[in-house]
Amino acid sequence: MSDGLMTRVNELLSHYPADKKKSAMLPVLHAVQDAHDNWLSLGLMDKVAEILEVKPIEVYEVVTFYTMFNQKPIAKYMFEFCRTSCCALRGGEDLMEYTCQKLGVKQGETTADGMFSVVGVECLGACGFGPMLQLGDNYHENLTKEKIDTLIEDCKQGKVNLH
Ligand code: FES
């Protein structure tokens, strides 16, 4: 891990008691993932365990539980469609399928150029604005096929800010 990242990690740890480093696991994992092309290798997870003074399995448990942590390289643009009931009732699954067909991938797959992937995730807490998806740190709500078309085109043209 770079010196800059370690500085960031130490700053995060400073918010917690020295004997409760484990409490910083989520922010530390986010910082480490952000600094490594948005995914966490086994080596990085082990390093986080070392820093937090926990067993590696405790880090694996967290990383494998939350969909915001990626265990393998992902596409530049990962469309995370909510597939829970409110969004599903408003056509979320159909829109996810539409997006898959448009990009020529199945759920969980990445396009050959590494630009796009489509995944289904559980409720993202924007139930009143479904169907919705998360792209980077941003939500795209009240989706339609037209909005999906525009979003994909904007991504291709580099107009979409992920943070
Ligand atoms: S059901 Fe889709 S955001 Fe909650």
mmCIF file of N, CA, C and O in Angstrom, residues 3-4 6 14 20 29 36-37 41 44 47 63 66 102 106 109 112 114 117 120 125 141 147 152 159:
data_model
loop_
_atom_site.group_PDB
_atom_site.id
_atom_site.type_symbol
_atom_site.label_atom_id
_atom_site.label_comp_id
_atom_site.label_asym_id
_atom_site.label_seq_id
_atom_site.Cartn_x
_atom_site.Cartn_y
_atom_site.Cartn_z
ATOM 1 N N ASP A 3 2.299 5.146 0.530
ATOM 2 C CA ASP A 3 2.399 6.000 1.722
ATOM 3 C C ASP A 3 1.139 6.856 1.875
ATOM 4 O O ASP A 3 0.640 7.063 2.981
ATOM 5 N N GLY A 4 0.630 7.336 0.731
ATOM 6 C CA GLY A 4 -0.575 8.170 0.778
ATOM 7 C C GLY A 4 -1.757 7.403 1.329
ATOM 8 O O GLY A 4 -2.530 7.932 2.147
ATOM 9 N N MET A 6 -1.592 4.750 3.301
ATOM 10 C CA MET A 6 -1.367 4.470 4.721
ATOM 11 C C MET A 6 -1.657 5.702 5.580
ATOM 12 O O MET A 6 -2.183 5.578 6.691
ATOM 13 N N SER A 14 -7.524 6.912 13.531
ATOM 14 C CA SER A 14 -7.442 7.872 14.645
ATOM 15 C C SER A 14 -8.815 8.216 15.213
ATOM 16 O O SER A 14 -8.914 8.778 16.298
ATOM 17 N N LYS A 20 -9.633 -0.857 19.482
ATOM 18 C CA LYS A 20 -10.868 -1.204 18.733
ATOM 19 C C LYS A 20 -10.679 -0.915 17.241
ATOM 20 O O LYS A 20 -11.566 -0.378 16.582
ATOM 21 N N LEU A 29 -11.622 -0.434 4.406
ATOM 22 C CA LEU A 29 -11.804 -1.227 3.177
ATOM 23 C C LEU A 29 -12.187 -0.333 1.996
ATOM 24 O O LEU A 29 -11.712 -0.530 0.873
ATOM 25 N N HIS A 36 -7.182 1.038 -5.257
ATOM 26 C CA HIS A 36 -6.719 -0.117 -6.039
ATOM 27 C C HIS A 36 -7.731 -0.510 -7.116
ATOM 28 O O HIS A 36 -8.210 -1.654 -7.141
ATOM 29 N N ASP A 37 -8.065 0.445 -7.962
ATOM 30 C CA ASP A 37 -8.938 0.172 -9.121
ATOM 31 C C ASP A 37 -10.253 -0.486 -8.739
ATOM 32 O O ASP A 37 -10.799 -1.300 -9.480
ATOM 33 N N SER A 41 -7.938 -7.454 -3.682
ATOM 34 C CA SER A 41 -7.318 -8.764 -3.858
ATOM 35 C C SER A 41 -7.180 -9.432 -2.494
ATOM 36 O O SER A 41 -7.305 -8.777 -1.444
ATOM 37 N N LEU A 44 -4.574 -7.740 -0.478
ATOM 38 C CA LEU A 44 -5.002 -6.489 0.159
ATOM 39 C C LEU A 44 -5.871 -6.767 1.385
ATOM 40 O O LEU A 44 -5.746 -6.096 2.415
ATOM 41 N N LYS A 47 -3.686 -7.678 4.130
ATOM 42 C CA LYS A 47 -2.984 -6.508 4.660
ATOM 43 C C LYS A 47 -3.905 -5.704 5.590
ATOM 44 O O LYS A 47 -3.479 -5.214 6.645
ATOM 45 N N VAL A 63 -16.031 -8.439 3.386
ATOM 46 C CA VAL A 63 -15.904 -8.174 1.938
ATOM 47 C C VAL A 63 -16.900 -9.014 1.143
ATOM 48 O O VAL A 63 -17.500 -8.533 0.174
ATOM 49 N N TYR A 66 -20.875 -7.591 1.686
ATOM 50 C CA TYR A 66 -21.364 -6.346 1.106
ATOM 51 C C TYR A 66 -21.067 -6.276 -0.399
ATOM 52 O O TYR A 66 -19.921 -6.467 -0.812
ATOM 53 N N LYS A 102 -28.625 -4.822 -24.393
ATOM 54 C CA LYS A 102 -28.029 -3.695 -25.117
ATOM 55 C C LYS A 102 -26.488 -3.777 -25.090
ATOM 56 O O LYS A 102 -25.829 -3.454 -26.076
ATOM 57 N N LYS A 106 -24.494 -10.968 -19.881
ATOM 58 C CA LYS A 106 -25.447 -11.488 -18.903
ATOM 59 C C LYS A 106 -25.140 -10.815 -17.570
ATOM 60 O O LYS A 106 -24.062 -10.239 -17.399
ATOM 61 N N GLU A 109 -21.612 -10.287 -15.842
ATOM 62 C CA GLU A 109 -20.539 -10.296 -16.847
ATOM 63 C C GLU A 109 -20.068 -8.874 -17.166
ATOM 64 O O GLU A 109 -20.766 -7.895 -16.897
ATOM 65 N N ALA A 112 -16.490 -7.044 -23.336
ATOM 66 C CA ALA A 112 -15.135 -7.440 -23.755
ATOM 67 C C ALA A 112 -14.138 -6.294 -23.622
ATOM 68 O O ALA A 112 -12.953 -6.525 -23.355
ATOM 69 N N GLY A 114 -14.091 -4.180 -21.280
ATOM 70 C CA GLY A 114 -13.885 -3.850 -19.871
ATOM 71 C C GLY A 114 -14.604 -2.593 -19.420
ATOM 72 O O GLY A 114 -14.392 -2.131 -18.298
ATOM 73 N N SER A 117 -20.298 -3.433 -16.804
ATOM 74 C CA SER A 117 -20.841 -4.684 -16.271
ATOM 75 C C SER A 117 -22.192 -4.359 -15.655
ATOM 76 O O SER A 117 -22.496 -3.200 -15.341
ATOM 77 N N GLY A 120 -27.091 -7.321 -10.315
ATOM 78 C CA GLY A 120 -28.269 -7.078 -9.510
ATOM 79 C C GLY A 120 -27.862 -7.034 -8.046
ATOM 80 O O GLY A 120 -27.043 -7.853 -7.613
ATOM 81 N N GLY A 125 -32.084 1.531 -0.858
ATOM 82 C CA GLY A 125 -32.668 2.557 -0.004
ATOM 83 C C GLY A 125 -33.273 3.744 -0.742
ATOM 84 O O GLY A 125 -33.483 4.798 -0.150
ATOM 85 N N GLU A 141 -32.282 7.352 -10.849
ATOM 86 C CA GLU A 141 -33.605 6.939 -10.368
ATOM 87 C C GLU A 141 -34.689 7.134 -11.428
ATOM 88 O O GLU A 141 -34.479 7.793 -12.443
ATOM 89 N N LYS A 147 -33.612 6.598 -20.494
ATOM 90 C CA LYS A 147 -32.579 7.055 -19.555
ATOM 91 C C LYS A 147 -31.367 6.112 -19.579
ATOM 92 O O LYS A 147 -30.224 6.553 -19.461
ATOM 93 N N ILE A 152 -25.724 5.097 -20.919
ATOM 94 C CA ILE A 152 -24.682 4.299 -21.587
ATOM 95 C C ILE A 152 -23.900 5.184 -22.555
ATOM 96 O O ILE A 152 -22.666 5.151 -22.608
ATOM 97 N N LYS A 159 -18.614 11.217 -20.083
ATOM 98 C CA LYS A 159 -19.307 12.343 -19.449
ATOM 99 C C LYS A 159 -19.833 12.006 -18.052
ATOM 100 O O LYS A 159 -20.428 12.877 -17.405
#
